[in-house]
Amino acid sequence: MGFGSASQYKKMRDFFNENSISYTGIDYTAHFVEKAKLKYPEVNWEQGDVRNLPFNDDSFDYVFIYHVLEHQKGYEDVQKAIQELGRIAKRYIMIIWFKKPTFAHETRGGLQKDGFYYYKYSVADVWKAIRTTDFVVKKIPCRNNRDVPTGSKL
């Protein structure tokens, strides 16, 4: 989810093929979807909103979301997005941040000149949103010895 130029798929295509993994790419931006369809027609590419996805519950074993949450308009949208990810994921969600959560006490950011929202969310807000799902949240240490959430579904 949030494939942009489809560079993540290109990097992982051999792994997917060697392990018989099907891939569905979802992006909010129509021109990214159209470019990806032309470049990799063997993949199911769809336009969609992370806050309201057109899939049944537990549709995917793994959900990989790349640089998406920091482009949501605020905490409420991040919470909706994480709940939606929890709904469609059967086993695991991996979230890759462009602007990683901060240990500051508040979320900050807003609409930028390029028309995109850029937010830097507080770790407390991210934890609060994750806890609204039925995922078991675990902690993994990151390089600066602070804990980062990860988890799997019950």
Short mmCIF file of C-alpha atoms in Angstrom, two decimals:
data_model
loop_
_atom_site.label_atom_id
_atom_site.label_comp_id
_atom_site.label_asym_id
_atom_site.label_seq_id
_atom_site.Cartn_x
_atom_site.Cartn_y
_atom_site.Cartn_z
CA MET A 1 0.00 0.00 0.00
CA GLY A 2 1.40 3.37 -0.96
CA PHE A 3 3.53 1.96 -3.77
CA GLY A 4 4.08 5.29 -5.57
CA SER A 5 6.39 4.46 -8.47
CA ALA A 6 6.14 0.70 -7.74
CA SER A 7 9.81 0.63 -6.74
CA GLN A 8 9.06 -1.65 -3.76
CA TYR A 9 7.45 -4.21 -6.05
CA LYS A 10 10.42 -4.08 -8.42
CA LYS A 11 12.79 -4.78 -5.51
CA MET A 12 10.69 -7.69 -4.22
CA ARG A 13 9.34 -9.17 -7.47
CA ASP A 14 11.77 -12.11 -7.59
CA PHE A 15 11.06 -12.99 -3.97
CA PHE A 16 7.31 -12.93 -4.62
CA ASN A 17 7.63 -15.11 -7.73
CA GLU A 18 10.03 -17.62 -6.13
CA ASN A 19 7.68 -18.07 -3.17
CA SER A 20 4.37 -18.05 -5.10
CA ILE A 21 3.21 -14.90 -3.33
CA SER A 22 0.47 -12.88 -4.97
CA TYR A 23 0.75 -9.12 -4.66
CA THR A 24 -1.92 -6.45 -4.76
CA GLY A 25 -0.72 -2.86 -4.97
CA ILE A 26 -2.92 -0.04 -3.67
CA ASP A 27 -2.27 3.67 -3.96
CA TYR A 28 -4.43 6.74 -3.43
CA THR A 29 -2.99 8.58 -6.45
CA ALA A 30 -4.53 7.61 -9.81
CA HIS A 31 -1.47 8.40 -11.95
CA PHE A 32 0.71 6.07 -9.83
CA VAL A 33 -1.82 3.27 -10.35
CA GLU A 34 -1.91 3.82 -14.12
CA LYS A 35 1.90 3.90 -14.40
CA ALA A 36 2.22 0.72 -12.33
CA LYS A 37 -0.37 -1.09 -14.50
CA LEU A 38 1.65 -0.24 -17.61
CA LYS A 39 4.98 -1.19 -16.07
CA TYR A 40 3.90 -4.41 -14.29
CA PRO A 41 0.68 -5.70 -15.91
CA GLU A 42 0.97 -9.06 -14.12
CA VAL A 43 0.04 -7.41 -10.79
CA ASN A 44 -3.36 -6.38 -9.47
CA TRP A 45 -3.00 -2.58 -9.03
CA GLU A 46 -5.87 -0.67 -7.47
CA GLN A 47 -6.61 2.87 -6.46
CA GLY A 48 -7.89 3.09 -2.90
CA ASP A 49 -8.05 5.04 0.32
CA VAL A 50 -6.32 3.45 3.30
CA ARG A 51 -9.17 4.67 5.50
CA ASN A 52 -11.81 2.77 3.51
CA LEU A 53 -10.43 -0.22 1.62
CA PRO A 54 -12.52 -2.29 -0.82
CA PHE A 55 -11.55 -5.68 0.64
CA ASN A 56 -13.21 -8.24 2.90
CA ASP A 57 -12.01 -8.81 6.45
CA ASP A 58 -8.81 -10.87 6.69
CA SER A 59 -8.16 -10.62 2.92
CA PHE A 60 -4.37 -10.54 3.17
CA ASP A 61 -1.85 -12.53 5.19
CA TYR A 62 0.58 -9.61 5.16
CA VAL A 63 -0.08 -5.92 4.70
CA PHE A 64 2.92 -3.75 3.90
CA ILE A 65 2.26 -0.02 4.09
CA TYR A 66 4.95 2.32 2.81
CA HIS A 67 5.05 6.06 3.54
CA VAL A 68 1.27 6.41 3.86
CA LEU A 69 0.30 7.24 7.42
CA GLU A 70 2.30 10.45 7.58
CA HIS A 71 0.22 11.76 4.67
CA GLN A 72 -3.09 11.45 6.55
CA LYS A 73 -4.78 14.69 7.62
CA GLY A 74 -4.49 14.09 11.35
CA TYR A 75 -4.75 11.59 14.17
CA GLU A 76 -8.37 10.63 13.42
CA ASP A 77 -7.42 9.63 9.87
CA VAL A 78 -4.40 7.67 11.12
CA GLN A 79 -6.65 5.87 13.59
CA LYS A 80 -9.15 5.03 10.80
CA ALA A 81 -6.29 3.82 8.59
CA ILE A 82 -4.79 1.57 11.27
CA GLN A 83 -8.21 0.13 12.09
CA GLU A 84 -8.78 -0.56 8.40
CA LEU A 85 -5.36 -2.22 8.07
CA GLY A 86 -6.22 -4.38 11.07
CA ARG A 87 -9.50 -5.33 9.43
CA ILE A 88 -8.01 -6.54 6.12
CA ALA A 89 -4.83 -8.14 7.54
CA LYS A 90 -5.08 -11.76 8.53
CA ARG A 91 -1.67 -12.07 10.19
CA TYR A 92 0.79 -9.16 10.02
CA ILE A 93 1.05 -5.47 9.25
CA MET A 94 4.37 -3.80 8.53
CA ILE A 95 4.42 -0.01 8.59
CA ILE A 96 7.32 1.85 6.99
CA TRP A 97 7.47 5.53 7.94
CA PHE A 98 8.86 8.37 5.84
CA LYS A 99 8.65 10.63 8.88
CA LYS A 100 9.06 8.22 11.77
CA PRO A 101 7.01 8.84 14.91
CA THR A 102 8.56 11.21 17.39
CA PHE A 103 8.95 10.80 21.12
CA ALA A 104 7.73 14.37 21.52
CA HIS A 105 4.41 14.65 23.28
CA GLU A 106 2.41 15.97 20.36
CA THR A 107 1.70 15.24 16.73
CA ARG A 108 2.62 18.09 14.42
CA GLY A 109 2.47 18.93 10.72
CA GLY A 110 -0.05 19.95 8.10
CA LEU A 111 -0.77 20.61 4.44
CA GLN A 112 2.35 21.54 2.50
CA LYS A 113 2.89 23.58 -0.68
CA ASP A 114 3.06 20.43 -2.83
CA GLY A 115 -0.55 19.59 -1.89
CA PHE A 116 0.37 16.66 0.36
CA TYR A 117 -0.15 16.40 4.08
CA TYR A 118 3.01 15.68 6.06
CA TYR A 119 2.66 14.85 9.72
CA LYS A 120 5.12 13.63 12.30
CA TYR A 121 3.03 11.66 14.75
CA SER A 122 3.82 11.16 18.40
CA VAL A 123 4.59 7.59 19.46
CA ALA A 124 1.78 7.89 22.02
CA ASP A 125 -0.75 8.65 19.24
CA VAL A 126 0.51 5.74 17.14
CA TRP A 127 0.25 3.33 20.09
CA LYS A 128 -3.24 4.63 20.88
CA ALA A 129 -4.37 3.99 17.30
CA ILE A 130 -2.83 0.50 17.17
CA ARG A 131 -4.55 -0.45 20.40
CA THR A 132 -7.95 0.17 18.74
CA THR A 133 -7.38 -2.98 16.63
CA ASP A 134 -7.42 -6.66 17.56
CA PHE A 135 -3.70 -6.99 16.91
CA VAL A 136 -1.35 -8.13 19.63
CA VAL A 137 1.26 -5.41 19.83
CA LYS A 138 4.84 -6.35 20.53
CA LYS A 139 7.86 -4.14 20.93
CA ILE A 140 11.06 -4.37 18.98
CA PRO A 141 14.13 -2.31 19.85
CA CYS A 142 15.32 0.17 17.27
CA ARG A 143 18.78 1.65 16.86
CA ASN A 144 18.38 4.34 19.50
CA ASN A 145 17.32 1.75 22.14
CA ARG A 146 13.72 2.99 22.19
CA ASP A 147 10.88 0.57 21.64
CA VAL A 148 8.93 0.55 18.39
CA PRO A 149 5.56 -1.22 18.01
CA THR A 150 5.14 -4.28 15.85
CA GLY A 151 2.59 -7.01 16.13
CA SER A 152 0.41 -9.77 14.82
CA LYS A 153 -3.27 -10.55 14.84
CA LEU A 154 -4.74 -12.87 17.46
#
